[in-house]
Amino acid sequence: MLNLIVLPLMPLVGALTANLNELVRGETLESHPKLTIGMKTFTAAAAGFAMVWFALLVTAIYAGGETDSVAGVEVLLLFLAGLFVYSAIKGSRLLSDKVQLWVYRLAIPFIFVSSFIVMKLG
């Protein structure tokens, strides 16, 4: 079982992944037509999208330690819940252009910090 302190982190990572997925697939222009994304920001967001899957795998493996495999399943289910809820409500339309840009820029640090916290406290 996961620590209650870290429960909100994995759904947030799932929502962030859905947001990055919209950028990679080119769907961001539907909700933010005036948003201009530079090459550095796009590269960082695409790298974050690729890294989230590795971080999720490592987090799920190490969350429960050697004895509790239920915690790893909880990590995956919480991640998927965040991913599906964000996708269902089209969460990117709730963010402004500037906030959306900073979400892309800070994706990698947020993914690594939240995964580290879940691994250590989970």
Short mmCIF file of N, CA and C in Angstrom, two decimals:
data_model
loop_
_atom_site.label_atom_id
_atom_site.label_comp_id
_atom_site.label_asym_id
_atom_site.label_seq_id
_atom_site.Cartn_x
_atom_site.Cartn_y
_atom_site.Cartn_z
N MET A 1 0.83 -1.18 0.00
CA MET A 1 0.00 0.00 0.00
C MET A 1 0.88 1.25 0.00
N LEU A 2 0.46 2.23 -0.77
CA LEU A 2 1.20 3.48 -0.86
C LEU A 2 0.91 4.38 0.33
N ASN A 3 1.87 5.21 0.64
CA ASN A 3 1.71 6.23 1.66
C ASN A 3 0.69 7.24 1.16
N LEU A 4 -0.19 7.71 2.02
CA LEU A 4 -1.25 8.64 1.61
C LEU A 4 -0.69 9.98 1.15
N ILE A 5 0.50 10.32 1.57
CA ILE A 5 1.10 11.59 1.18
C ILE A 5 1.40 11.62 -0.32
N VAL A 6 1.77 10.50 -0.88
CA VAL A 6 2.19 10.45 -2.29
C VAL A 6 1.05 10.10 -3.25
N LEU A 7 -0.15 9.88 -2.75
CA LEU A 7 -1.26 9.49 -3.63
C LEU A 7 -1.57 10.51 -4.73
N PRO A 8 -1.52 11.82 -4.48
CA PRO A 8 -1.85 12.76 -5.57
C PRO A 8 -0.77 12.88 -6.64
N LEU A 9 0.43 12.41 -6.38
CA LEU A 9 1.53 12.63 -7.33
C LEU A 9 1.37 11.84 -8.63
N MET A 10 1.00 10.59 -8.54
CA MET A 10 0.91 9.78 -9.75
C MET A 10 -0.24 10.20 -10.67
N PRO A 11 -1.42 10.57 -10.16
CA PRO A 11 -2.43 11.11 -11.08
C PRO A 11 -1.97 12.40 -11.75
N LEU A 12 -1.21 13.23 -11.04
CA LEU A 12 -0.69 14.45 -11.65
C LEU A 12 0.31 14.13 -12.75
N VAL A 13 1.13 13.11 -12.55
CA VAL A 13 2.07 12.69 -13.60
C VAL A 13 1.28 12.12 -14.79
N GLY A 14 0.21 11.40 -14.53
CA GLY A 14 -0.64 10.91 -15.61
C GLY A 14 -1.27 12.03 -16.40
N ALA A 15 -1.75 13.07 -15.70
CA ALA A 15 -2.33 14.22 -16.39
C ALA A 15 -1.27 14.97 -17.19
N LEU A 16 -0.08 15.08 -16.65
CA LEU A 16 1.02 15.72 -17.37
C LEU A 16 1.37 14.93 -18.63
N THR A 17 1.35 13.62 -18.53
CA THR A 17 1.63 12.78 -19.69
C THR A 17 0.57 12.96 -20.77
N ALA A 18 -0.69 13.06 -20.38
CA ALA A 18 -1.75 13.31 -21.36
C ALA A 18 -1.56 14.67 -22.02
N ASN A 19 -1.13 15.66 -21.25
CA ASN A 19 -0.87 16.99 -21.78
C ASN A 19 0.28 16.95 -22.79
N LEU A 20 1.36 16.26 -22.44
CA LEU A 20 2.50 16.13 -23.36
C LEU A 20 2.11 15.33 -24.60
N ASN A 21 1.23 14.37 -24.43
CA ASN A 21 0.77 13.57 -25.56
C ASN A 21 0.03 14.45 -26.57
N GLU A 22 -0.77 15.40 -26.07
CA GLU A 22 -1.45 16.33 -26.97
C GLU A 22 -0.46 17.16 -27.77
N LEU A 23 0.63 17.58 -27.12
CA LEU A 23 1.64 18.37 -27.83
C LEU A 23 2.32 17.54 -28.90
N VAL A 24 2.73 16.34 -28.56
CA VAL A 24 3.45 15.48 -29.50
C VAL A 24 2.56 15.12 -30.68
N ARG A 25 1.28 14.92 -30.44
CA ARG A 25 0.35 14.57 -31.52
C ARG A 25 -0.15 15.78 -32.30
N GLY A 26 0.16 16.99 -31.84
CA GLY A 26 -0.24 18.20 -32.54
C GLY A 26 -1.65 18.66 -32.24
N GLU A 27 -2.25 18.18 -31.16
CA GLU A 27 -3.61 18.54 -30.81
C GLU A 27 -3.69 19.81 -29.96
N THR A 28 -2.55 20.35 -29.58
CA THR A 28 -2.54 21.54 -28.73
C THR A 28 -3.10 22.75 -29.45
N LEU A 29 -2.96 22.79 -30.76
CA LEU A 29 -3.42 23.95 -31.52
C LEU A 29 -4.94 24.11 -31.49
N GLU A 30 -5.66 23.05 -31.20
CA GLU A 30 -7.11 23.15 -31.11
C GLU A 30 -7.55 24.03 -29.93
N SER A 31 -6.89 23.85 -28.79
CA SER A 31 -7.28 24.62 -27.61
C SER A 31 -6.45 25.88 -27.41
N HIS A 32 -5.26 25.94 -28.02
CA HIS A 32 -4.38 27.11 -27.90
C HIS A 32 -3.86 27.50 -29.28
N PRO A 33 -4.68 28.13 -30.10
CA PRO A 33 -4.25 28.43 -31.47
C PRO A 33 -3.14 29.49 -31.56
N LYS A 34 -3.02 30.36 -30.56
CA LYS A 34 -2.02 31.42 -30.61
C LYS A 34 -0.72 31.04 -29.89
N LEU A 35 -0.64 29.85 -29.36
CA LEU A 35 0.54 29.42 -28.61
C LEU A 35 1.69 29.13 -29.56
N THR A 36 2.81 29.80 -29.35
CA THR A 36 4.02 29.53 -30.13
C THR A 36 5.02 28.84 -29.23
N ILE A 37 5.49 27.72 -29.70
CA ILE A 37 6.41 26.89 -28.93
C ILE A 37 7.75 26.88 -29.65
N GLY A 38 8.79 27.23 -28.91
CA GLY A 38 10.14 27.22 -29.48
C GLY A 38 10.69 25.81 -29.57
N MET A 39 11.79 25.71 -30.25
CA MET A 39 12.41 24.39 -30.46
C MET A 39 12.91 23.80 -29.14
N LYS A 40 13.47 24.61 -28.26
CA LYS A 40 13.96 24.10 -26.98
C LYS A 40 12.81 23.57 -26.12
N THR A 41 11.72 24.32 -26.09
CA THR A 41 10.57 23.90 -25.30
C THR A 41 9.96 22.62 -25.87
N PHE A 42 9.83 22.54 -27.18
CA PHE A 42 9.28 21.34 -27.79
C PHE A 42 10.18 20.14 -27.54
N THR A 43 11.49 20.33 -27.64
CA THR A 43 12.42 19.24 -27.40
C THR A 43 12.36 18.77 -25.94
N ALA A 44 12.27 19.73 -25.02
CA ALA A 44 12.16 19.36 -23.60
C ALA A 44 10.85 18.61 -23.33
N ALA A 45 9.77 19.06 -23.93
CA ALA A 45 8.48 18.38 -23.73
C ALA A 45 8.48 16.99 -24.35
N ALA A 46 9.06 16.85 -25.52
CA ALA A 46 9.12 15.53 -26.16
C ALA A 46 10.02 14.59 -25.37
N ALA A 47 11.12 15.12 -24.84
CA ALA A 47 11.99 14.30 -23.99
C ALA A 47 11.27 13.89 -22.71
N GLY A 48 10.49 14.80 -22.15
CA GLY A 48 9.71 14.47 -20.96
C GLY A 48 8.68 13.39 -21.25
N PHE A 49 8.06 13.44 -22.42
CA PHE A 49 7.10 12.42 -22.81
C PHE A 49 7.78 11.05 -22.92
N ALA A 50 8.99 11.03 -23.44
CA ALA A 50 9.71 9.76 -23.54
C ALA A 50 10.19 9.27 -22.18
N MET A 51 10.62 10.20 -21.34
CA MET A 51 11.17 9.82 -20.04
C MET A 51 10.12 9.37 -19.04
N VAL A 52 8.89 9.84 -19.20
CA VAL A 52 7.86 9.51 -18.22
C VAL A 52 7.61 8.01 -18.18
N TRP A 53 7.72 7.34 -19.29
CA TRP A 53 7.45 5.90 -19.30
C TRP A 53 8.53 5.12 -18.56
N PHE A 54 9.78 5.52 -18.72
CA PHE A 54 10.86 4.89 -17.97
C PHE A 54 10.73 5.19 -16.48
N ALA A 55 10.44 6.45 -16.15
CA ALA A 55 10.29 6.83 -14.75
C ALA A 55 9.11 6.10 -14.11
N LEU A 56 8.04 5.91 -14.86
CA LEU A 56 6.88 5.19 -14.33
C LEU A 56 7.22 3.74 -14.04
N LEU A 57 7.95 3.12 -14.94
CA LEU A 57 8.35 1.73 -14.74
C LEU A 57 9.23 1.58 -13.51
N VAL A 58 10.22 2.43 -13.38
CA VAL A 58 11.12 2.36 -12.23
C VAL A 58 10.37 2.65 -10.94
N THR A 59 9.49 3.62 -10.97
CA THR A 59 8.71 3.97 -9.77
C THR A 59 7.82 2.81 -9.35
N ALA A 60 7.17 2.18 -10.31
CA ALA A 60 6.28 1.06 -9.99
C ALA A 60 7.06 -0.13 -9.43
N ILE A 61 8.26 -0.34 -9.93
CA ILE A 61 9.07 -1.46 -9.44
C ILE A 61 9.55 -1.21 -8.02
N TYR A 62 10.03 0.01 -7.76
CA TYR A 62 10.64 0.30 -6.47
C TYR A 62 9.66 0.82 -5.43
N ALA A 63 8.43 1.08 -5.77
CA ALA A 63 7.47 1.66 -4.81
C ALA A 63 7.20 0.72 -3.65
N GLY A 64 7.04 -0.53 -3.93
CA GLY A 64 6.69 -1.47 -2.88
C GLY A 64 7.86 -2.20 -2.27
N GLY A 65 9.03 -1.97 -2.78
CA GLY A 65 10.18 -2.70 -2.28
C GLY A 65 10.15 -4.14 -2.77
N GLU A 66 10.74 -5.00 -1.99
CA GLU A 66 10.83 -6.41 -2.39
C GLU A 66 9.64 -7.23 -1.95
N THR A 67 8.82 -6.69 -1.05
CA THR A 67 7.76 -7.51 -0.48
C THR A 67 6.35 -7.12 -0.89
N ASP A 68 6.15 -5.88 -1.35
CA ASP A 68 4.79 -5.41 -1.60
C ASP A 68 4.60 -5.06 -3.07
N SER A 69 4.08 -6.00 -3.84
CA SER A 69 3.85 -5.73 -5.26
C SER A 69 2.55 -4.96 -5.50
N VAL A 70 1.69 -4.88 -4.49
CA VAL A 70 0.44 -4.15 -4.62
C VAL A 70 0.72 -2.65 -4.81
N ALA A 71 1.77 -2.15 -4.17
CA ALA A 71 2.11 -0.73 -4.29
C ALA A 71 2.47 -0.38 -5.74
N GLY A 72 3.16 -1.26 -6.42
CA GLY A 72 3.49 -1.02 -7.82
C GLY A 72 2.25 -0.97 -8.70
N VAL A 73 1.30 -1.83 -8.42
CA VAL A 73 0.04 -1.82 -9.17
C VAL A 73 -0.74 -0.55 -8.86
N GLU A 74 -0.70 -0.11 -7.61
CA GLU A 74 -1.37 1.15 -7.24
C GLU A 74 -0.76 2.33 -7.99
N VAL A 75 0.56 2.35 -8.12
CA VAL A 75 1.23 3.42 -8.86
C VAL A 75 0.72 3.44 -10.30
N LEU A 76 0.67 2.31 -10.93
CA LEU A 76 0.21 2.24 -12.32
C LEU A 76 -1.27 2.64 -12.45
N LEU A 77 -2.11 2.19 -11.53
CA LEU A 77 -3.53 2.53 -11.61
C LEU A 77 -3.77 4.02 -11.36
N LEU A 78 -3.05 4.61 -10.43
CA LEU A 78 -3.20 6.04 -10.18
C LEU A 78 -2.73 6.85 -11.38
N PHE A 79 -1.64 6.41 -12.00
CA PHE A 79 -1.14 7.07 -13.21
C PHE A 79 -2.19 7.01 -14.32
N LEU A 80 -2.74 5.83 -14.55
CA LEU A 80 -3.75 5.67 -15.60
C LEU A 80 -5.02 6.47 -15.30
N ALA A 81 -5.38 6.58 -14.02
CA ALA A 81 -6.55 7.37 -13.66
C ALA A 81 -6.35 8.84 -14.03
N GLY A 82 -5.18 9.37 -13.72
CA GLY A 82 -4.88 10.75 -14.09
C GLY A 82 -4.85 10.96 -15.59
N LEU A 83 -4.29 9.99 -16.29
CA LEU A 83 -4.21 10.06 -17.74
C LEU A 83 -5.60 10.06 -18.38
N PHE A 84 -6.46 9.17 -17.94
CA PHE A 84 -7.80 9.06 -18.52
C PHE A 84 -8.70 10.23 -18.15
N VAL A 85 -8.63 10.70 -16.91
CA VAL A 85 -9.47 11.83 -16.50
C VAL A 85 -9.07 13.09 -17.26
N TYR A 86 -7.78 13.35 -17.37
CA TYR A 86 -7.31 14.53 -18.09
C TYR A 86 -7.73 14.45 -19.56
N SER A 87 -7.60 13.29 -20.15
CA SER A 87 -7.98 13.12 -21.55
C SER A 87 -9.50 13.25 -21.74
N ALA A 88 -10.26 12.77 -20.79
CA ALA A 88 -11.71 12.81 -20.92
C ALA A 88 -12.26 14.23 -20.81
N ILE A 89 -11.68 15.03 -19.95
CA ILE A 89 -12.20 16.39 -19.79
C ILE A 89 -11.45 17.41 -20.66
N LYS A 90 -10.52 16.93 -21.47
CA LYS A 90 -9.71 17.83 -22.32
C LYS A 90 -9.11 18.93 -21.46
N GLY A 91 -8.28 18.54 -20.51
CA GLY A 91 -7.74 19.44 -19.51
C GLY A 91 -6.91 20.59 -20.04
N SER A 92 -6.36 20.48 -21.23
CA SER A 92 -5.52 21.56 -21.74
C SER A 92 -6.32 22.82 -22.03
N ARG A 93 -7.61 22.70 -22.24
CA ARG A 93 -8.42 23.90 -22.50
C ARG A 93 -8.63 24.71 -21.22
N LEU A 94 -8.33 24.11 -20.08
CA LEU A 94 -8.47 24.81 -18.80
C LEU A 94 -7.25 25.66 -18.47
N LEU A 95 -6.17 25.49 -19.21
CA LEU A 95 -4.93 26.20 -18.95
C LEU A 95 -4.75 27.35 -19.94
N SER A 96 -4.16 28.43 -19.46
CA SER A 96 -3.86 29.55 -20.36
C SER A 96 -2.62 29.23 -21.18
N ASP A 97 -2.34 30.07 -22.17
CA ASP A 97 -1.18 29.84 -23.03
C ASP A 97 0.13 29.87 -22.25
N LYS A 98 0.28 30.82 -21.35
CA LYS A 98 1.53 30.93 -20.59
C LYS A 98 1.70 29.76 -19.63
N VAL A 99 0.62 29.36 -18.99
CA VAL A 99 0.70 28.21 -18.08
C VAL A 99 1.03 26.95 -18.87
N GLN A 100 0.42 26.80 -20.01
CA GLN A 100 0.68 25.64 -20.86
C GLN A 100 2.15 25.58 -21.26
N LEU A 101 2.73 26.72 -21.59
CA LEU A 101 4.13 26.77 -21.97
C LEU A 101 5.03 26.36 -20.81
N TRP A 102 4.71 26.80 -19.61
CA TRP A 102 5.52 26.43 -18.46
C TRP A 102 5.31 24.97 -18.05
N VAL A 103 4.16 24.43 -18.33
CA VAL A 103 3.95 23.00 -18.08
C VAL A 103 4.90 22.19 -18.96
N TYR A 104 5.04 22.58 -20.20
CA TYR A 104 5.98 21.89 -21.09
C TYR A 104 7.42 22.04 -20.62
N ARG A 105 7.76 23.23 -20.18
CA ARG A 105 9.15 23.49 -19.76
C ARG A 105 9.53 22.76 -18.47
N LEU A 106 8.58 22.61 -17.57
CA LEU A 106 8.88 22.01 -16.28
C LEU A 106 8.45 20.54 -16.19
N ALA A 107 8.18 19.92 -17.30
CA ALA A 107 7.71 18.54 -17.29
C ALA A 107 8.76 17.58 -16.75
N ILE A 108 9.97 17.68 -17.24
CA ILE A 108 11.02 16.75 -16.82
C ILE A 108 11.32 16.86 -15.33
N PRO A 109 11.55 18.07 -14.79
CA PRO A 109 11.79 18.12 -13.34
C PRO A 109 10.63 17.60 -12.51
N PHE A 110 9.39 17.89 -12.92
CA PHE A 110 8.24 17.41 -12.16
C PHE A 110 8.15 15.89 -12.19
N ILE A 111 8.41 15.30 -13.32
CA ILE A 111 8.34 13.84 -13.44
C ILE A 111 9.38 13.18 -12.54
N PHE A 112 10.61 13.68 -12.59
CA PHE A 112 11.66 13.07 -11.79
C PHE A 112 11.48 13.30 -10.29
N VAL A 113 11.07 14.49 -9.90
CA VAL A 113 10.86 14.77 -8.47
C VAL A 113 9.71 13.94 -7.93
N SER A 114 8.61 13.89 -8.63
CA SER A 114 7.47 13.12 -8.13
C SER A 114 7.78 11.62 -8.11
N SER A 115 8.47 11.12 -9.10
CA SER A 115 8.85 9.70 -9.08
C SER A 115 9.80 9.39 -7.94
N PHE A 116 10.74 10.28 -7.68
CA PHE A 116 11.69 10.10 -6.58
C PHE A 116 10.96 10.10 -5.24
N ILE A 117 10.02 11.02 -5.06
CA ILE A 117 9.27 11.09 -3.81
C ILE A 117 8.45 9.82 -3.61
N VAL A 118 7.81 9.34 -4.66
CA VAL A 118 7.01 8.12 -4.53
C VAL A 118 7.90 6.92 -4.23
N MET A 119 9.08 6.86 -4.83
CA MET A 119 9.98 5.74 -4.55
C MET A 119 10.48 5.77 -3.12
N LYS A 120 10.78 6.95 -2.59
CA LYS A 120 11.33 7.05 -1.24
C LYS A 120 10.27 6.97 -0.15
N LEU A 121 9.15 7.62 -0.34
CA LEU A 121 8.12 7.66 0.69
C LEU A 121 7.01 6.65 0.49
N GLY A 122 6.92 6.10 -0.72
CA GLY A 122 5.81 5.21 -1.07
C GLY A 122 5.84 3.94 -0.32
#
